[in-house]
PDB file of C-alpha atoms and ligand atoms in Angstrom:
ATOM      1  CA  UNK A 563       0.000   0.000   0.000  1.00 44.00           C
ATOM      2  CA  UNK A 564       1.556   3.185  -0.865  1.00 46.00           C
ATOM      3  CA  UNK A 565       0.341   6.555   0.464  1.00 46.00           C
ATOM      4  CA  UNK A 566      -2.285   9.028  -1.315  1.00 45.00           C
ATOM      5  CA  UNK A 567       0.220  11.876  -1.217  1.00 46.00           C
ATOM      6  CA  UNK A 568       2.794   9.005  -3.263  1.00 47.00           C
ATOM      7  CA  UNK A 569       0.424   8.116  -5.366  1.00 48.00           C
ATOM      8  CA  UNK A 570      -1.102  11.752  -6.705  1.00 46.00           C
ATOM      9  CA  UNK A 571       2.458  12.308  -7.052  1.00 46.00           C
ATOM     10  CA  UNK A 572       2.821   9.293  -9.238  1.00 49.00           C
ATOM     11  CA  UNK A 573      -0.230  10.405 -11.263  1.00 60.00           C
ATOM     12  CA  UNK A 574       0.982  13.825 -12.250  1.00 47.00           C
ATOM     13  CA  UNK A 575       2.802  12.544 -15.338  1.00 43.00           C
ATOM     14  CA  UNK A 576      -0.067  11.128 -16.588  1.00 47.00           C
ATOM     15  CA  UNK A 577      -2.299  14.299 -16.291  1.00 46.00           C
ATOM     16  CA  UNK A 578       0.893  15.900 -18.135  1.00 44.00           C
ATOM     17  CA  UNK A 579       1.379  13.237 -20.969  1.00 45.00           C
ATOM     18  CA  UNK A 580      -3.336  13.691 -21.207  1.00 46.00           C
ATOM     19  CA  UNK A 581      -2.864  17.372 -21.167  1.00 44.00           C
ATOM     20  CA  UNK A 582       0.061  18.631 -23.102  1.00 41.00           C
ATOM     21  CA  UNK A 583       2.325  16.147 -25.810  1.00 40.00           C
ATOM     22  CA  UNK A 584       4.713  18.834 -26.257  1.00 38.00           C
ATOM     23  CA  UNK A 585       5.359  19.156 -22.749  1.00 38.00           C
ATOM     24  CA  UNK A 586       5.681  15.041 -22.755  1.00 41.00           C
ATOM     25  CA  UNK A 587       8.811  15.019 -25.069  1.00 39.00           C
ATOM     26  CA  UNK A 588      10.545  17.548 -23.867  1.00 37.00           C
ATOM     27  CA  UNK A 589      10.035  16.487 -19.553  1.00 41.00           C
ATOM     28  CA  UNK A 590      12.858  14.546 -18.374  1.00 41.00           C
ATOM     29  CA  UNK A 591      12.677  10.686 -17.706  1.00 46.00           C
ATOM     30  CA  UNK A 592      12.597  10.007 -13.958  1.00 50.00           C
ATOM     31  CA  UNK A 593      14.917   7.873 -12.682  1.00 54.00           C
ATOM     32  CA  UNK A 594      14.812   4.658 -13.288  1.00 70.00           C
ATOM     33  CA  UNK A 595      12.207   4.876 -15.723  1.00 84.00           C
ATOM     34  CA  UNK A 596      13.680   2.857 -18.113  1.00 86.00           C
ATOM     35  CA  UNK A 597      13.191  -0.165 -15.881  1.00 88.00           C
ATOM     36  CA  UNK A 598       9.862   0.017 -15.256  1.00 92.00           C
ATOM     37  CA  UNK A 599       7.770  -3.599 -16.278  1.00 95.00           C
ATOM     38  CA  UNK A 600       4.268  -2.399 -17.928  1.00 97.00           C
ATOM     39  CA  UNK A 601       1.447  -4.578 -17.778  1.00 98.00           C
ATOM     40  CA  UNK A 602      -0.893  -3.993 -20.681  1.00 98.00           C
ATOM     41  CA  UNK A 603      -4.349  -5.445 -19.765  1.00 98.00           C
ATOM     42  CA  UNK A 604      -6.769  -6.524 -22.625  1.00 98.00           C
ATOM     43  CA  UNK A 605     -10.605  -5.583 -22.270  1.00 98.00           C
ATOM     44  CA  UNK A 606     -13.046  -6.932 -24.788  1.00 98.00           C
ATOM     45  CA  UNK A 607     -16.752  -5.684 -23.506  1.00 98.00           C
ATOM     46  CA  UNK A 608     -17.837  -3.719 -20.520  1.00 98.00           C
ATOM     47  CA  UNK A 609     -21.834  -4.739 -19.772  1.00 97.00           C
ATOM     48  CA  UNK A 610     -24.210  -7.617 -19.113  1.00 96.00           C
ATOM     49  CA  UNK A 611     -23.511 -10.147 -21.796  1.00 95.00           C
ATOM     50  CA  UNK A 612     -23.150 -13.631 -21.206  1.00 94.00           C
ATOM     51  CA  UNK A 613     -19.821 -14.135 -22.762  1.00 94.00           C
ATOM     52  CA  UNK A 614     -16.488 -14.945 -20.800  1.00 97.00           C
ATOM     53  CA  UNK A 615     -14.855 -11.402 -22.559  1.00 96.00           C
ATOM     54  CA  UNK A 616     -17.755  -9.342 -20.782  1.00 97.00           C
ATOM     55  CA  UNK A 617     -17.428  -7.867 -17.554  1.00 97.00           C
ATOM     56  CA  UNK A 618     -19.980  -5.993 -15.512  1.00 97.00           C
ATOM     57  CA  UNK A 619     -19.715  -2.312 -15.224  1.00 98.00           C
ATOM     58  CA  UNK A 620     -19.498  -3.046 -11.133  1.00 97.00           C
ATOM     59  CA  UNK A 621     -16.700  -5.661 -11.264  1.00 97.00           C
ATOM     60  CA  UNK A 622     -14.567  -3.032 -13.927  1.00 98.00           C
ATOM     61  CA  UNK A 623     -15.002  -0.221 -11.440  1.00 98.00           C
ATOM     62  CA  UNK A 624     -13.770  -2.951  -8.430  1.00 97.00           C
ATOM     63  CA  UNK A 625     -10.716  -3.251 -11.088  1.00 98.00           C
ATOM     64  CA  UNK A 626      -9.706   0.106 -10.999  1.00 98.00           C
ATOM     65  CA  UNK A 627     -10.155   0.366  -7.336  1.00 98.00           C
ATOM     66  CA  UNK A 628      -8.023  -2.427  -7.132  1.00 98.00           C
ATOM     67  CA  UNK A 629      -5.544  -1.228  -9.178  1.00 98.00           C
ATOM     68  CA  UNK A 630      -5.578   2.717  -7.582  1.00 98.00           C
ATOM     69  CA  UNK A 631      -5.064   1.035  -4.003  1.00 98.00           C
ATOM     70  CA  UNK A 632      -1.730  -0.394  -5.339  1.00 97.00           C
ATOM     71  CA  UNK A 633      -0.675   1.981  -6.881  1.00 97.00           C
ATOM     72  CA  UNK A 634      -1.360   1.930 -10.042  1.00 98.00           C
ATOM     73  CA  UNK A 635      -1.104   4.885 -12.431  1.00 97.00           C
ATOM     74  CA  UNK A 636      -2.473   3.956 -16.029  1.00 98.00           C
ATOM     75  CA  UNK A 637      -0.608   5.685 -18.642  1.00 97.00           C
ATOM     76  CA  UNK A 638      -1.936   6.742 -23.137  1.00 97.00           C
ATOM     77  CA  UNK A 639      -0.743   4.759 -25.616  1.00 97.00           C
ATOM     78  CA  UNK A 640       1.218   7.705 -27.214  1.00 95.00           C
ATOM     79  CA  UNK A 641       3.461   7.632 -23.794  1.00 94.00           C
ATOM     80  CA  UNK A 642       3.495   3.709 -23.714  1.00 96.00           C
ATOM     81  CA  UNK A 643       4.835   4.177 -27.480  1.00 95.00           C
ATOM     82  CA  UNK A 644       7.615   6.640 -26.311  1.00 93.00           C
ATOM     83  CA  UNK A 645       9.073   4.473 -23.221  1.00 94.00           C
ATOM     84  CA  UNK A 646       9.301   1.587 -25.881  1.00 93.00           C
ATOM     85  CA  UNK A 647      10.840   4.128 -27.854  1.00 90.00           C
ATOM     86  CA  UNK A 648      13.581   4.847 -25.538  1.00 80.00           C
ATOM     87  CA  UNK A 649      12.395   8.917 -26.084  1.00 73.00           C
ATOM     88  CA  UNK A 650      11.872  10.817 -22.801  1.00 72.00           C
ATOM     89  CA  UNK A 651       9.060  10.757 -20.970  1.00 77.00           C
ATOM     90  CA  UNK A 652       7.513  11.109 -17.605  1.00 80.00           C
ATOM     91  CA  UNK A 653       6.777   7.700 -16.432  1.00 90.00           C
ATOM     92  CA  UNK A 654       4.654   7.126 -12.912  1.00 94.00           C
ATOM     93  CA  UNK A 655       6.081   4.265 -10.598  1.00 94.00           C
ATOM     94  CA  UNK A 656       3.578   1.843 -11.289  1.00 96.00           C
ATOM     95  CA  UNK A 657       2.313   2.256 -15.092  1.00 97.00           C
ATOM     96  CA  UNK A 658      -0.551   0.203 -16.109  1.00 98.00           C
ATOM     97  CA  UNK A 659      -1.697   0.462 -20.395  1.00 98.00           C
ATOM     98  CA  UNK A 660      -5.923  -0.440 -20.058  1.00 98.00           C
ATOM     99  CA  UNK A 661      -6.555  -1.711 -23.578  1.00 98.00           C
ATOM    100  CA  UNK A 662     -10.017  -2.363 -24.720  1.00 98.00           C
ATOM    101  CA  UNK A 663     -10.507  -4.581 -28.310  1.00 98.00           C
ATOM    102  CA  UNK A 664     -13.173  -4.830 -30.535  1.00 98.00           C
ATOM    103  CA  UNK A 665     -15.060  -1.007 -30.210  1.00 98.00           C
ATOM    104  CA  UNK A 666     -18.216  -2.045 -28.862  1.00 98.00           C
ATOM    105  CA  UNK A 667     -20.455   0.622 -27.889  1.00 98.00           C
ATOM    106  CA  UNK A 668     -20.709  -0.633 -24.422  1.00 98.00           C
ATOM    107  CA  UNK A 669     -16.893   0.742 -23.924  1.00 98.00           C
ATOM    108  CA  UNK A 670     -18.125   4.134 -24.472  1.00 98.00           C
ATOM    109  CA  UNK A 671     -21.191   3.748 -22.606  1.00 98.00           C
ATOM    110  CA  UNK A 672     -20.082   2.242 -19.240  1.00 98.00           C
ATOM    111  CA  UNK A 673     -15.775   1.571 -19.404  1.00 98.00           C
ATOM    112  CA  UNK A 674     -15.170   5.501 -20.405  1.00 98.00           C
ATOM    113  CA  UNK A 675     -17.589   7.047 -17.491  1.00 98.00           C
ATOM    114  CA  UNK A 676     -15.554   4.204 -15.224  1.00 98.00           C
ATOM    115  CA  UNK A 677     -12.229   5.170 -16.385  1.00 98.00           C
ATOM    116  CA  UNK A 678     -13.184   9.009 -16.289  1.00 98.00           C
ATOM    117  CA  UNK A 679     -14.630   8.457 -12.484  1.00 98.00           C
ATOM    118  CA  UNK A 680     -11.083   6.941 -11.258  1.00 98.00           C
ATOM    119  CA  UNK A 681      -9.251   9.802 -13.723  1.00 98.00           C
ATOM    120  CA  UNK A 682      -7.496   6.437 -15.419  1.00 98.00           C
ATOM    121  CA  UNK A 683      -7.733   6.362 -19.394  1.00 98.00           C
ATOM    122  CA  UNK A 684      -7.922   3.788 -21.642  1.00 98.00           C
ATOM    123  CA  UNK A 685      -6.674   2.541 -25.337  1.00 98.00           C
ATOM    124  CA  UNK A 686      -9.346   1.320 -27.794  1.00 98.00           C
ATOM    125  CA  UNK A 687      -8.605  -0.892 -30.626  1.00 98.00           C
ATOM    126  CA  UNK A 688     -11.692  -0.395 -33.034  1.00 98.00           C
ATOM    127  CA  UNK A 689     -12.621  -2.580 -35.860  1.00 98.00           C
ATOM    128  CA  UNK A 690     -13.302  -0.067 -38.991  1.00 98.00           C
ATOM    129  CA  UNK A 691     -16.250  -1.992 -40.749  1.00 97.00           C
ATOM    130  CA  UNK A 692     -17.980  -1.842 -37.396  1.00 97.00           C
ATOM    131  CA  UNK A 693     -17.972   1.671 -36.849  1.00 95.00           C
ATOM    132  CA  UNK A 694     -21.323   2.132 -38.082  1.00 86.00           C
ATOM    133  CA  UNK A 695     -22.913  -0.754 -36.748  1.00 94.00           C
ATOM    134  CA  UNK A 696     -25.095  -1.545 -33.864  1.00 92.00           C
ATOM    135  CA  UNK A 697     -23.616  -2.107 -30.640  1.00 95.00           C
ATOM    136  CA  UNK A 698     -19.997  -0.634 -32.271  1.00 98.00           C
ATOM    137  CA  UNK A 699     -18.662   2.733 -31.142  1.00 98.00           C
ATOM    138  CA  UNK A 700     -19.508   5.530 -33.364  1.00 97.00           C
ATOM    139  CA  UNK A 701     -17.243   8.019 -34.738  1.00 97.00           C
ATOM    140  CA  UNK A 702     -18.690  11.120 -32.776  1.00 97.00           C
ATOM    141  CA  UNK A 703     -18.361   8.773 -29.436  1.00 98.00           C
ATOM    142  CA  UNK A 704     -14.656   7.781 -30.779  1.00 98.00           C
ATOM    143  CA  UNK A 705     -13.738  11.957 -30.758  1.00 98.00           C
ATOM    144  CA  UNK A 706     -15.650  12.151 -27.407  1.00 98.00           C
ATOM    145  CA  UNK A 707     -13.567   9.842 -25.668  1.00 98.00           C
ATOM    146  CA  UNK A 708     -10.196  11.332 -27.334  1.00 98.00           C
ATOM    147  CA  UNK A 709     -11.043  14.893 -26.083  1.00 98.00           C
ATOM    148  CA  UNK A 710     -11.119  12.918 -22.993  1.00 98.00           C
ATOM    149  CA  UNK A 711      -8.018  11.840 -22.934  1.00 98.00           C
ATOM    150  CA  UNK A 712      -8.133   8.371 -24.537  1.00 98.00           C
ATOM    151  CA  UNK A 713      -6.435   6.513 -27.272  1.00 98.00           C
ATOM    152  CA  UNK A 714      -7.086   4.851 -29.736  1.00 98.00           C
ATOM    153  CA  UNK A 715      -5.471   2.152 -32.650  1.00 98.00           C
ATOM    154  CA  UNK A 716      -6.523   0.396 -35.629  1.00 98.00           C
ATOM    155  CA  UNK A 717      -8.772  -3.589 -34.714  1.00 98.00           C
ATOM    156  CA  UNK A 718      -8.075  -3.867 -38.874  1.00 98.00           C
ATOM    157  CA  UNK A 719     -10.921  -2.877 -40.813  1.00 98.00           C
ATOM    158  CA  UNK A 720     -12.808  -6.431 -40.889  1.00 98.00           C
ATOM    159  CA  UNK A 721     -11.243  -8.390 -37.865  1.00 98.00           C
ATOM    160  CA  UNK A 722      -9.586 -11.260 -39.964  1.00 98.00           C
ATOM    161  CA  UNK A 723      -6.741 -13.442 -38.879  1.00 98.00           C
ATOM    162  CA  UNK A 724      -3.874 -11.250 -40.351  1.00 98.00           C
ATOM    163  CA  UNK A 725      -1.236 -14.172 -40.378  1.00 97.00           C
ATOM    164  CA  UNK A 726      -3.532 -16.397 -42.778  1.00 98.00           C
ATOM    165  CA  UNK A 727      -3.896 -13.407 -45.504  1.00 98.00           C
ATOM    166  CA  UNK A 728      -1.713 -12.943 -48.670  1.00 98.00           C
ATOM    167  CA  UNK A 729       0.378  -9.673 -48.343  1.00 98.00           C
ATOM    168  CA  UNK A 730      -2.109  -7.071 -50.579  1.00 98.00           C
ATOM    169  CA  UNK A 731      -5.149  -8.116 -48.018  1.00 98.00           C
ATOM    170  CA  UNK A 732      -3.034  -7.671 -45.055  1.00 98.00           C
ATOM    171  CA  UNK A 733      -1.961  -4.224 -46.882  1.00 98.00           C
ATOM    172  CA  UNK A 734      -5.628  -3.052 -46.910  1.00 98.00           C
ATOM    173  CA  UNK A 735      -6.475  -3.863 -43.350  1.00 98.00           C
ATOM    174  CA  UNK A 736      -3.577  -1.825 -42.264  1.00 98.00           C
ATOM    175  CA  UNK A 737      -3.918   0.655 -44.357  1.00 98.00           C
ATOM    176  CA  UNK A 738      -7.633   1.547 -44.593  1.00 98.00           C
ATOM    177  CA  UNK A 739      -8.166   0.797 -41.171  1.00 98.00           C
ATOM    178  CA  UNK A 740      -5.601   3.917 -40.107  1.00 98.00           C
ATOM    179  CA  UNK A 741      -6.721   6.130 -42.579  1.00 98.00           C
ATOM    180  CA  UNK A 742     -10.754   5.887 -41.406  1.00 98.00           C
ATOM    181  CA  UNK A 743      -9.177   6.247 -37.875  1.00 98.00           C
ATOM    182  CA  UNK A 744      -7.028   9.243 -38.564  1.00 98.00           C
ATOM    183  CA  UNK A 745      -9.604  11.137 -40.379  1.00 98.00           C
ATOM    184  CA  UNK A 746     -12.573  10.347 -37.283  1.00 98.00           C
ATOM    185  CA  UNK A 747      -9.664  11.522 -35.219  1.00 98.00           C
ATOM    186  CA  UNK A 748      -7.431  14.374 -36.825  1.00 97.00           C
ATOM    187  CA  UNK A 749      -4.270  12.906 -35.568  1.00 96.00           C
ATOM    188  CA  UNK A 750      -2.167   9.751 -36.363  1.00 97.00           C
ATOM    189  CA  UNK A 751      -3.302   6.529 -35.702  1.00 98.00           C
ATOM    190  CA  UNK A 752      -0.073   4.213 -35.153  1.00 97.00           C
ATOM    191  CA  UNK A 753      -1.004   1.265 -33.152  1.00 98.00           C
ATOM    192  CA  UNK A 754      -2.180  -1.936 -34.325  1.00 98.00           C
ATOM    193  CA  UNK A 755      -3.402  -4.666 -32.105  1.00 98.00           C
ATOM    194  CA  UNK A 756      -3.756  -7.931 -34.110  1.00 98.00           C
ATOM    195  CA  UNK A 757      -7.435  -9.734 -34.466  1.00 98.00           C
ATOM    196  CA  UNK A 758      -7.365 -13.009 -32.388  1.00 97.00           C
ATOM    197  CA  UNK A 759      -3.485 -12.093 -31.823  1.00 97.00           C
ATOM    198  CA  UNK A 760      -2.906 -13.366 -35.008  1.00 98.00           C
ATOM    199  CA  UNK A 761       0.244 -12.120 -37.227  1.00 98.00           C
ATOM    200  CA  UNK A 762       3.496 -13.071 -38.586  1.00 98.00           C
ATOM    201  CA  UNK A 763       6.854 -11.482 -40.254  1.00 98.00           C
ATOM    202  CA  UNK A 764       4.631 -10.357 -43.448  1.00 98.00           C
ATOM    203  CA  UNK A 765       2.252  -8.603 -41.219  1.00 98.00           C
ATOM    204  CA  UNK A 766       4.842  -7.366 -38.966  1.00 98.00           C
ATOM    205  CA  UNK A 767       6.796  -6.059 -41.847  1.00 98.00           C
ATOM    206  CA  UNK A 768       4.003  -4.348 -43.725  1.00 98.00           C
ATOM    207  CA  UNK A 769       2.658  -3.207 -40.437  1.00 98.00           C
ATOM    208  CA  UNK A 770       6.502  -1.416 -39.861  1.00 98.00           C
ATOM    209  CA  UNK A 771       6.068   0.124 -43.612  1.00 98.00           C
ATOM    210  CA  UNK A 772       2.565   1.811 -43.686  1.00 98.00           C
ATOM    211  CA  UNK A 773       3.398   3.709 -40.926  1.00 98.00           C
ATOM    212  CA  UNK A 774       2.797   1.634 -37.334  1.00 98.00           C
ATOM    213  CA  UNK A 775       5.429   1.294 -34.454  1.00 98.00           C
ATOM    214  CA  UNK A 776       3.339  -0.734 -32.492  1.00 98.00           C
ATOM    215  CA  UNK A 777       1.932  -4.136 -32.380  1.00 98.00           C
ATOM    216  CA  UNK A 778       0.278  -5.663 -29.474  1.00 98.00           C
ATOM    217  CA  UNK A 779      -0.781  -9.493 -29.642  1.00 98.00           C
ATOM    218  CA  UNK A 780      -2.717 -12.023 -26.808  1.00 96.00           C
ATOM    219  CA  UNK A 781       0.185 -13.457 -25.914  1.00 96.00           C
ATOM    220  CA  UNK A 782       0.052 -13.501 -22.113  1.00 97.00           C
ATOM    221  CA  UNK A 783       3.067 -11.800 -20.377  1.00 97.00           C
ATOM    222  CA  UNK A 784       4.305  -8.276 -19.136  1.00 97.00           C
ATOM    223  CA  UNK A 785       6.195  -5.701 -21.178  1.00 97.00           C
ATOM    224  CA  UNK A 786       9.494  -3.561 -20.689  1.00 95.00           C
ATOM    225  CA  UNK A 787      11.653  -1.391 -22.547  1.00 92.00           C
ATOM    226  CA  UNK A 788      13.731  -4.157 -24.831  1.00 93.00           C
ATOM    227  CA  UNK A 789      10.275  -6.001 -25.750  1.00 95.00           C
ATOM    228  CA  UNK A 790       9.740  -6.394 -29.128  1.00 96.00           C
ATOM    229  CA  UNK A 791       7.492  -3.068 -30.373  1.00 97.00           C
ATOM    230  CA  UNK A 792       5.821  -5.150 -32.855  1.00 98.00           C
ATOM    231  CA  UNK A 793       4.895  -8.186 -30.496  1.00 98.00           C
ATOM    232  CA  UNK A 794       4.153  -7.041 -27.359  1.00 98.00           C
ATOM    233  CA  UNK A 795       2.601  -8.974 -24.771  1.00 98.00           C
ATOM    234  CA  UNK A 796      -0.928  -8.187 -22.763  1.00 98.00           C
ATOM    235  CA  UNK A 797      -3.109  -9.466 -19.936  1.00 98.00           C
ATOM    236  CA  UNK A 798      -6.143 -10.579 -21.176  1.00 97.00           C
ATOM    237  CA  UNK A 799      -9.120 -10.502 -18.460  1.00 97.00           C
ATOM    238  CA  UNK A 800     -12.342 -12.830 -18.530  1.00 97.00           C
ATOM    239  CA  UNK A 801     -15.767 -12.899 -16.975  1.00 96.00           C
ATOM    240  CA  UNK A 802     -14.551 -15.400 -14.466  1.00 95.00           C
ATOM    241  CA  UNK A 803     -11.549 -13.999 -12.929  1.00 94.00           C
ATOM    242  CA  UNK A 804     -11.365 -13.123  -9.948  1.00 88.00           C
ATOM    243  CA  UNK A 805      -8.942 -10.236  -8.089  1.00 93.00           C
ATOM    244  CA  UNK A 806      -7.193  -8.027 -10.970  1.00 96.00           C
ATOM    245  CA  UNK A 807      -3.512  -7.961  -8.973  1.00 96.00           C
ATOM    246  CA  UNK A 808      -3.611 -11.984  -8.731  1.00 96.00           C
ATOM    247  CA  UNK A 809      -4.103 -12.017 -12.296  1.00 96.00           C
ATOM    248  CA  UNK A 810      -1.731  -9.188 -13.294  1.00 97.00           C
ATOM    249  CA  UNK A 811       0.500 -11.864 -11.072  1.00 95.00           C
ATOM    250  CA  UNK A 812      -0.101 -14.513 -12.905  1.00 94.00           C
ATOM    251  CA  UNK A 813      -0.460 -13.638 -16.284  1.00 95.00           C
ATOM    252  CA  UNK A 814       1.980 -10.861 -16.361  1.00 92.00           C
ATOM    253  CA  UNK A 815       5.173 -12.854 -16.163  1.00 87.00           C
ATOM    254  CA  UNK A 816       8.433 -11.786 -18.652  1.00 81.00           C
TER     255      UNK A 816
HETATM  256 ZN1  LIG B 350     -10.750  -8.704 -31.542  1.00 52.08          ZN
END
């Protein structure tokens, strides 16, 4: 347990890296930055469905309790990006990268008020094709929740298994799929996290040359500095766990 003074303290980079970017690159890296292990936890929906990728609104709020009590300080994609990056940034003690996949509507309608409640943001990985469909985020709640201070990357535009597609499909998903982000957006879109964690050197490579620097799989596992930027490792939480720290503990291993 670490005291509320430590921890606001802890915080303040994040509020800097939400509020200002320019102020992010140029702020020095606090010591011992560079060694801090990230766990990057993987959210599918936030609501009352059935399925083992659903939690309820009440359990993801006892999450970020959880995960406040110890400590943690969840940190943007862009600053996650720029400690793999070895650039310098302000980086709290205990970093924690929320990631949400899939863009269902329910992220916008119960995880963002959540997040926004505990002052924690979150990274979205939306599925193009969907935007427009029901139960999907829409584009207007996509800029909401970036004038909020979340993040967001490219689900591919059709949510196929990237490593079984020739090289000109994998080529469109990447490509089309950042382009309809960046224009809902108005900024560059740059991370990719792979449908079903599926991907290979092709997709890595083609991912690299259209303009991405980072790829996140579902390969369980915790990430630091010297981890591969195009297969990083996440945390993915169920329906049925139970205790968020026991299973950053388990799954979160190097
Ligand atoms: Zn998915």
């Amino acid at each position: 347990m670490i005291s509320r003074r430590r921890f606001i303290k802890g915080c303040i980079s994040t509020i800097i890296a939400i509020s200002s970017s320019q102020f992010l690159l140029q702020a020095p890296t606090s010591s011992g930055a560079g060694n801090r292990k990230i766990p990057v936890l993987v959210y599918h929906r936030v609501g009352y469905t059935t399925d083992a990728l659903t939690v309820t609104p009440e359990r993801f709020s006892n999450d970020l309790d959880s995960l406040q009590e110890r400590g943690y300080c969840s940190i943007s994609l862009e600053q996650f990006q720029n400690f793999l990056d070895d650039r310098n940034v302000e980086m709290p003690e205990r970093p924690i990268l929320i990631t949400f996949d899939d863009g269902y509507l329910d992220n916008f309608e119960h995880a963002y008020p959540i997040l926004r409640k505990h002052g924690m943001v979150g990274s979205f990985f939306v599925i193009t094709d969907m935007l427009w469909t029901q139960d999907r985020l829409t584009p207007e709640n996509i800029v909401e929740m970036s004038q909020g201070g979340m993040s967001f990357g490219s689900h591919t535009v059709t949510h196929r298994d990237l490593g079984s597609l020739d090289a000109e499909s994998i080529r469109d998903e990447l490509v089309n799929s950042k382009a309809v982000l960046e224009s809902v957006l108005g900024k560059t879109v740059n991370g990719i996290a792979y449908p079903r964690g599926s991907y290979n050197d092709v997709v890595v490579n083609i991912a690299k040359e259209v303009g991405y620097v980072t790829g996140l799989t579902v390969r369980e596992g915790i990430c630091i500095k010297e981890s591969p930027d195009f297969e990083l490792r996440r945390i993915p939480i169920f329906k049925y766990d139970s205790g968020i720290i026991h299973v950053i503990a388990n799954r979160g291993h190097m």
